[in-house]
Every structure is written in structure tokens, then in C-alpha cells.
mmCIF file of C-alpha atoms in Angstrom:
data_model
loop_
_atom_site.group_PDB
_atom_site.id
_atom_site.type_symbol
_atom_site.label_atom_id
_atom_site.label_comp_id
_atom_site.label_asym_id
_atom_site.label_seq_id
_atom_site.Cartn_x
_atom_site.Cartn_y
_atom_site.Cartn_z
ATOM 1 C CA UNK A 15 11.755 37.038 12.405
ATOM 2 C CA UNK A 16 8.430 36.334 12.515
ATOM 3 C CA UNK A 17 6.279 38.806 14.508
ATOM 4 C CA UNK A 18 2.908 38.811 16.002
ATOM 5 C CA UNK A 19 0.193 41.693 16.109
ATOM 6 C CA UNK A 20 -3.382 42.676 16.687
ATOM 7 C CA UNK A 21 -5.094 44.736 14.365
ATOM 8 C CA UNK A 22 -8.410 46.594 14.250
ATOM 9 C CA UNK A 23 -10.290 47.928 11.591
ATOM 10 C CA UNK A 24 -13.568 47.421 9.757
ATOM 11 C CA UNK A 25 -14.350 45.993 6.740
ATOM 12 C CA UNK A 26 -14.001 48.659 4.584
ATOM 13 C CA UNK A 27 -10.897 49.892 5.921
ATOM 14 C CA UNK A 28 -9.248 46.141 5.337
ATOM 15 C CA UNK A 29 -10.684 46.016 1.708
ATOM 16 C CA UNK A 30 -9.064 49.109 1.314
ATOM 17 C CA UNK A 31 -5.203 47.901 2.996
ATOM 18 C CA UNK A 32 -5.687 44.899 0.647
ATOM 19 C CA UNK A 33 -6.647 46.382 -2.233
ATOM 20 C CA UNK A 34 -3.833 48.724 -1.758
ATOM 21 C CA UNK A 35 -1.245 46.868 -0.596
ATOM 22 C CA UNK A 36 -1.404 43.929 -2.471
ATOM 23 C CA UNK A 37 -1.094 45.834 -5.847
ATOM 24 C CA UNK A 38 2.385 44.952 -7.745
ATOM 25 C CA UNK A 39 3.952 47.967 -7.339
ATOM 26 C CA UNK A 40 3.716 47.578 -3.769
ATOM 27 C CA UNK A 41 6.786 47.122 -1.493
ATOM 28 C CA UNK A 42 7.302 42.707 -1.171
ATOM 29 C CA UNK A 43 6.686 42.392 2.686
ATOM 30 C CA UNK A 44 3.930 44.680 2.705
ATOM 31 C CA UNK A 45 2.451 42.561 -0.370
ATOM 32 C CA UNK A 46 2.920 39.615 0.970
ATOM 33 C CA UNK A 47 1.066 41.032 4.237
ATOM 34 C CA UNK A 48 -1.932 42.273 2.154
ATOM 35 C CA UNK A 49 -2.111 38.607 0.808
ATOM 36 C CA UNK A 50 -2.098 37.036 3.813
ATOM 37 C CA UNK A 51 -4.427 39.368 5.388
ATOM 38 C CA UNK A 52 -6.998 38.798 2.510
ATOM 39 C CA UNK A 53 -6.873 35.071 2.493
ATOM 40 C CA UNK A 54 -7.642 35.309 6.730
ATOM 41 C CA UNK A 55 -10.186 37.036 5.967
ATOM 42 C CA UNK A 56 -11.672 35.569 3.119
ATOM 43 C CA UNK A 57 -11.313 32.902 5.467
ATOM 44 C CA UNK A 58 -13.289 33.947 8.580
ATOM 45 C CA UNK A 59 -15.336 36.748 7.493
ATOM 46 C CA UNK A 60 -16.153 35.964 3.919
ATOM 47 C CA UNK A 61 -19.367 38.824 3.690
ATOM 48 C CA UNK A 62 -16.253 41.273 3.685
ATOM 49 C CA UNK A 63 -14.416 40.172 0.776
ATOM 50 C CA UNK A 64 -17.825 38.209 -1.154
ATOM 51 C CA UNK A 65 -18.461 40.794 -3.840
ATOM 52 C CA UNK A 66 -15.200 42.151 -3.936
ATOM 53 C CA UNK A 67 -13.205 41.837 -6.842
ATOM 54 C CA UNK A 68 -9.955 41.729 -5.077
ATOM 55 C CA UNK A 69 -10.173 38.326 -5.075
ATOM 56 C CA UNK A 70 -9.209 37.745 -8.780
ATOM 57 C CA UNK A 71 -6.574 40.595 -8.136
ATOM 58 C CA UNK A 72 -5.176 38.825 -5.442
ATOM 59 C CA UNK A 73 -4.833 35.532 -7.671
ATOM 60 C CA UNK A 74 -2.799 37.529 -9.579
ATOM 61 C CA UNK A 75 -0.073 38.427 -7.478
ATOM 62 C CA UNK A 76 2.336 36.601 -6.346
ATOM 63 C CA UNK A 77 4.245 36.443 -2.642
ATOM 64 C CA UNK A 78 7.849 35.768 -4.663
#
């Protein structure tokens, strides 16, 4: 079931659920979450995530 929701935070604090999240040890669905959130805001607000690192650790993980 897909399901829709509005989040706020600033940058740091979404750098931080990514990093986080998207680690492998992390549950699936909340990995697959971090992922998408990353690549949205890679995406649209690319100063957040620019010299982050957690873009090579994202390439790394997989959503399977």
C-alpha cells in the first residue's frame, strides 16, 4: 500500500536519517525509504547532499 506523507526537517537532520537508515543493517522498508529520500533530495536540493559522502554509500546498497 503505498502511502503518502509530509516531512520536515533540515538538512542536517536528513543527512543524518539517510546516513542512518540506509546503512545495511538497517530494517528493508526503512532502507529502501532512506534511498529514496536521498535520491529526492539529491535531486532538488543538491547543496545538501554535494560534499557528502553518502552518496557512494548509497550506491552501495541495494533496495532488494
Amino acid at each position: 500500500t503505498e502511502t503518502k506523507m509530509l516531512i520536515t526537517c533540515n538538512g542536517r537532520a536528513a543527512r543524518h536519517f539517510c546516513e542512518m537508515r540506509a546503512h545495511p543493517a538497517a530494517d528493508l522498508e526503512i532502507r529502501k525509504l532512506a534511498i529514496q529520500m536521498f535520491n529526492l533530495l539529491s535531486e532538488n536540493y543538491p547543496l545538501i547532499t554535494k560534499y557528502q559522502k553518502y552518496d557512494l554509500l548509497i550506491k552501495n546498497f541495494t533496495s532488494d
